[in-house]
PDB file of C-alpha atoms in Angstrom:
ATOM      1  CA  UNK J 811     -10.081 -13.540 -12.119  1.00  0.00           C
ATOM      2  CA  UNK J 812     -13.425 -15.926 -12.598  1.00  0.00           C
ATOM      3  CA  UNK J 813     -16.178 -14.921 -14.718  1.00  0.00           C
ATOM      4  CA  UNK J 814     -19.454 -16.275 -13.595  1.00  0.00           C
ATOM      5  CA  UNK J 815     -22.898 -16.354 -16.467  1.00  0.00           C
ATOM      6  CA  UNK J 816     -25.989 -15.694 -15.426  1.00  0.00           C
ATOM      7  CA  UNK J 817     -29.534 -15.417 -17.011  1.00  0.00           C
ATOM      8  CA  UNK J 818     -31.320 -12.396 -16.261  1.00  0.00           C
ATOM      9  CA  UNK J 819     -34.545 -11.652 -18.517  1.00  0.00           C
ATOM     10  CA  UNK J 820     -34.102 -14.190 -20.690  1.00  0.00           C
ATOM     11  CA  UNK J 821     -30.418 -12.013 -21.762  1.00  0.00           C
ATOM     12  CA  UNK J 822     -27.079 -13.429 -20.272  1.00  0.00           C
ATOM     13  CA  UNK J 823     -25.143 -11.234 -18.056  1.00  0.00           C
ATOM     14  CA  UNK J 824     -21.283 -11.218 -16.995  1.00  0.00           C
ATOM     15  CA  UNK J 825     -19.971 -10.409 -14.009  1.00  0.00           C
ATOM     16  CA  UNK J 826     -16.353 -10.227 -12.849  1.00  0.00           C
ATOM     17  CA  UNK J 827     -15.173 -11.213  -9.664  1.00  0.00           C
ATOM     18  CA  UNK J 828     -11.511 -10.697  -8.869  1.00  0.00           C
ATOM     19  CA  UNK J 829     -10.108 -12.601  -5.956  1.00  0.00           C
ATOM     20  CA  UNK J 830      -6.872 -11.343  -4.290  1.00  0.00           C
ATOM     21  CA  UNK J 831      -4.302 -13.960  -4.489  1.00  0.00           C
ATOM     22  CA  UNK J 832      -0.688 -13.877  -3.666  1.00  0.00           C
ATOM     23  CA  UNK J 833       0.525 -13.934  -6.869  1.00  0.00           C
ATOM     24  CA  UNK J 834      -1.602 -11.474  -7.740  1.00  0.00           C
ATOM     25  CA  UNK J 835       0.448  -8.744 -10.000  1.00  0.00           C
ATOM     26  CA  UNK J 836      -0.874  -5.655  -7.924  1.00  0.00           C
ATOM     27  CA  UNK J 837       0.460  -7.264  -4.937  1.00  0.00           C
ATOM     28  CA  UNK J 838       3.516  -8.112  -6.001  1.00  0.00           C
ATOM     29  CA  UNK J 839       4.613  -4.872  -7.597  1.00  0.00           C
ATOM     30  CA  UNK J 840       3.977  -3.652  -3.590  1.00  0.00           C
ATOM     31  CA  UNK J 841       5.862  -6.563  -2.265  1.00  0.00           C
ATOM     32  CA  UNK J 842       9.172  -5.303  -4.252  1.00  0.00           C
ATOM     33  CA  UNK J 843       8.188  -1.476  -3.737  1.00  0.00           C
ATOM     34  CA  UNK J 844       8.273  -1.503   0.262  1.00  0.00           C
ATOM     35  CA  UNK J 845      11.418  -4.024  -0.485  1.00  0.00           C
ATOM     36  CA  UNK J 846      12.948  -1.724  -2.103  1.00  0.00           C
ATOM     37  CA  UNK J 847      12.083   0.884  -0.140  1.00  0.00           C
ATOM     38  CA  UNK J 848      13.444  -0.771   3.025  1.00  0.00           C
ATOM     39  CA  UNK J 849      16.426  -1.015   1.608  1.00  0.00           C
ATOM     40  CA  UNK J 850      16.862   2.944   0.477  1.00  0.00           C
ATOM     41  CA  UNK J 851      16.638   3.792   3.970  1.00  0.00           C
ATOM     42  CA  UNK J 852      20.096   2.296   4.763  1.00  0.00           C
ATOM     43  CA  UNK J 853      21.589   2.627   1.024  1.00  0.00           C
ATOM     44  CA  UNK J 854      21.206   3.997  -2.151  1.00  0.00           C
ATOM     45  CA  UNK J 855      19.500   1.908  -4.580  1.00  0.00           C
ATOM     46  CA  UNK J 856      20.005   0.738  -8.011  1.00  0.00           C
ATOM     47  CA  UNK J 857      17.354   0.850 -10.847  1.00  0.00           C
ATOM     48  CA  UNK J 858      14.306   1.553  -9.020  1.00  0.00           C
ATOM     49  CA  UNK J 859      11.010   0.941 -10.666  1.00  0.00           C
ATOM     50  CA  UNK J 860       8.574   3.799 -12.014  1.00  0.00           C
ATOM     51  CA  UNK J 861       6.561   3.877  -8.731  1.00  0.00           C
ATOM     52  CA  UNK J 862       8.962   3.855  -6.496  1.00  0.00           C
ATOM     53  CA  UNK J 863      10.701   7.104  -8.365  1.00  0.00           C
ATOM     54  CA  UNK J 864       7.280   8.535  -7.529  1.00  0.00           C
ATOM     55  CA  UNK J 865       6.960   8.260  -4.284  1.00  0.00           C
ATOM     56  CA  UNK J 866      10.572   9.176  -3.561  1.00  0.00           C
ATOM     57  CA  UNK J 867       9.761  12.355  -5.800  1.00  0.00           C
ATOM     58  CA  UNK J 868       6.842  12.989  -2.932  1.00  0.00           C
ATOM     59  CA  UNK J 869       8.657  11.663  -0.115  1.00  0.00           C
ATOM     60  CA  UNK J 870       8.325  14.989   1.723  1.00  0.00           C
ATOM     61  CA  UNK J 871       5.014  15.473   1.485  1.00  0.00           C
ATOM     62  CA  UNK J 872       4.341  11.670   2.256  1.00  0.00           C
ATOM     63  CA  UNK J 873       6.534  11.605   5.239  1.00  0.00           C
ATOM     64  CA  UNK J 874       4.674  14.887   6.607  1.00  0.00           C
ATOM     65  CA  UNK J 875       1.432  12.966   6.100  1.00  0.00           C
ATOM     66  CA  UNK J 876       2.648  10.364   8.124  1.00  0.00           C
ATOM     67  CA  UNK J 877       3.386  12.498  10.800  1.00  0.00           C
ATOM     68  CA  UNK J 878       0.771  14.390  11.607  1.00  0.00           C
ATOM     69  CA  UNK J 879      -1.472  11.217  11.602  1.00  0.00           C
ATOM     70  CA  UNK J 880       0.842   9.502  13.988  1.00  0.00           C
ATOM     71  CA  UNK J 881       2.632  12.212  16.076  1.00  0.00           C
ATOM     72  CA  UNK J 882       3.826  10.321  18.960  1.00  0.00           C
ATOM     73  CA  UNK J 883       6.185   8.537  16.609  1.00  0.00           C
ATOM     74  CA  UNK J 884       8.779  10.081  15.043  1.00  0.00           C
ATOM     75  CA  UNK J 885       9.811   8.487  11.762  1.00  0.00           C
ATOM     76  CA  UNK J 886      13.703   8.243  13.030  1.00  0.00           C
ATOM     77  CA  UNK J 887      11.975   6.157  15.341  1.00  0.00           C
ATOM     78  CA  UNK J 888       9.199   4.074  13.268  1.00  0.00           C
ATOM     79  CA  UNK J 889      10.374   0.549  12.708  1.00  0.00           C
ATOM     80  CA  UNK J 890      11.494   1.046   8.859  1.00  0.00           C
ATOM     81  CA  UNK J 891       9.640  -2.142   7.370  1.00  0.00           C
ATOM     82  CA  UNK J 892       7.022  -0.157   8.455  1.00  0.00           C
ATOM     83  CA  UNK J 893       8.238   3.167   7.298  1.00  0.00           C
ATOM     84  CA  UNK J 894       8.159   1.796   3.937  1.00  0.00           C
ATOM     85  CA  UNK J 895       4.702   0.439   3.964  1.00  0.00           C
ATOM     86  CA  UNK J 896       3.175   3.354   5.167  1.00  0.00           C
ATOM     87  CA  UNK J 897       5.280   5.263   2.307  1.00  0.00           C
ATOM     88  CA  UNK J 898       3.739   2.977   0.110  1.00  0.00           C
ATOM     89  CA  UNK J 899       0.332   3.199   1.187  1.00  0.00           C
ATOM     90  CA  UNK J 900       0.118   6.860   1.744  1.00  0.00           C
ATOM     91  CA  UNK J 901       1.295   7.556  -2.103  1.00  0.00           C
ATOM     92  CA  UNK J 902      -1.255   5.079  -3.120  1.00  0.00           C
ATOM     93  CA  UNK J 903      -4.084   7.403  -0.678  1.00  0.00           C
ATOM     94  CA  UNK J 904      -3.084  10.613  -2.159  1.00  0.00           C
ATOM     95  CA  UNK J 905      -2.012  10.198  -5.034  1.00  0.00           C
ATOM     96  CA  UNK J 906      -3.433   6.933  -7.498  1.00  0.00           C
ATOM     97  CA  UNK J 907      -7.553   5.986  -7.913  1.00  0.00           C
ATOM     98  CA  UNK J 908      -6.874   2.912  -5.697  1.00  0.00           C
ATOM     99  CA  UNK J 909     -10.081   2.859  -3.611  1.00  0.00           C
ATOM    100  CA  UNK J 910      -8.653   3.777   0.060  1.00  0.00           C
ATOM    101  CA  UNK J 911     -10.314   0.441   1.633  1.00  0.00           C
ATOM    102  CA  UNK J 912      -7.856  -1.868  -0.866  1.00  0.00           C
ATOM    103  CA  UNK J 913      -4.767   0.284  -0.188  1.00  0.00           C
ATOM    104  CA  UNK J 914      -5.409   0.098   3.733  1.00  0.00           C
ATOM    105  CA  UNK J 915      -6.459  -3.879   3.343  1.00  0.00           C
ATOM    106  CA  UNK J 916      -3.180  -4.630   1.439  1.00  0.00           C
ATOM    107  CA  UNK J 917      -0.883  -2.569   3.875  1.00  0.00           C
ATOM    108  CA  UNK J 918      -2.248  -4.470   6.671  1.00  0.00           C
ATOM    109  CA  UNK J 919      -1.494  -7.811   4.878  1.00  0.00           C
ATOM    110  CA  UNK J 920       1.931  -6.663   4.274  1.00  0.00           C
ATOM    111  CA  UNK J 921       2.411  -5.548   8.044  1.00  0.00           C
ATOM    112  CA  UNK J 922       1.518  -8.925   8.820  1.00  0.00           C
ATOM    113  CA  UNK J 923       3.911 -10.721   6.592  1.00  0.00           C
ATOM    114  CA  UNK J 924       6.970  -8.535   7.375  1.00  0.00           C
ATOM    115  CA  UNK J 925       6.122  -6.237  10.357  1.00  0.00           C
ATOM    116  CA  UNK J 926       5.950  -6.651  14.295  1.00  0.00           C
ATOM    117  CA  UNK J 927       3.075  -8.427  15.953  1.00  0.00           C
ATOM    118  CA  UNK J 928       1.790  -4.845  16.424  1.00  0.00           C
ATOM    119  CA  UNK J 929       2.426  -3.552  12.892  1.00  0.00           C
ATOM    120  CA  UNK J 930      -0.661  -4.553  11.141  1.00  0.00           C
ATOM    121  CA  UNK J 931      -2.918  -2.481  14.065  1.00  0.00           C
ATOM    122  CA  UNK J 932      -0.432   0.891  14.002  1.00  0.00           C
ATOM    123  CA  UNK J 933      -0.355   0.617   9.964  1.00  0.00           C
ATOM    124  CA  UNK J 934      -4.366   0.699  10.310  1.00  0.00           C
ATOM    125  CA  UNK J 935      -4.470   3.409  12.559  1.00  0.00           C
ATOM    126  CA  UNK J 936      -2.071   5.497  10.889  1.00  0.00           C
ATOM    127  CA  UNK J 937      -3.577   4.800   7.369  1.00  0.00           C
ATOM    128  CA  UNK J 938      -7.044   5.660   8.646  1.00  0.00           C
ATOM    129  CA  UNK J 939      -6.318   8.890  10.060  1.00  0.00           C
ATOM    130  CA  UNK J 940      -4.655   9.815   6.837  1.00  0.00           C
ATOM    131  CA  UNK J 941      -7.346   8.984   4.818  1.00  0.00           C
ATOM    132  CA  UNK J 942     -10.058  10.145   7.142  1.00  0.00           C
ATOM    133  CA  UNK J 943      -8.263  13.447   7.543  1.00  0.00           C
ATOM    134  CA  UNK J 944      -7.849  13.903   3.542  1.00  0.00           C
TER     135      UNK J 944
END
């Protein structure tokens, strides 16, 4: 985060600028949640964290989301690095005060780093229907 002073009226003002970065703690905790979540679709998991409890607790609901905005693919068939981001991302749409642009950004950036060359565009399509749709 970087805090920049400025004089205004003769009073100094603050503004905050945060600037994503990869070791940002946000970004992280959704590194290890669509981990984590890649791995529970082949095995059970040991000790997951608080969020990811809460989006298996919703899973239903979040998979049926996913769905309906992308019903040519059925999740069986969905590559399941992808699965898990759009899991992720969905929960984070519906459910947390995340502002919808910063959810969809990050998912994209995660497609990128562990999807398909054509995960980042179906993860942005998906993700916008969903949120477009309510």
């Amino acid at each position: 985060m970087w805090t920049f002073e400025a004089i205004a009226h003769g009073l100094p003002r603050v503004w905050t600028l945060q600037v994503k970065t990869a070791t940002d703690p946000r970004h992280l905790r959704r590194r290890e949640t669509i981990k984590f979540l890649f791995a529970q679709t082949y095995a059970p998991q040991p000790k997951p964290s608080e969020l990811v409890l809460k989006i298996l607790k919703k899973l239903k609901k979040i998979d049926s989301e996913i769905q309906i905005a992308a019903p040519d693919w059925p999740l069986e068939n969905l590559n399941k690095i992808d699965l898990s981001i759009l899991r992720l991302a969905t929960y984070e749409l519906k459910y947390e005060n995340t502002p919808p642009k910063v959810v969809i950004d990050e998912a994209v950036e995660l497609a990128k780093e562990y999807g398909s060359e054509s995960s980042s565009s179906f993860i942005n399509g998906v993700l916008g229907t969903i949120y477009k749709d309510g």
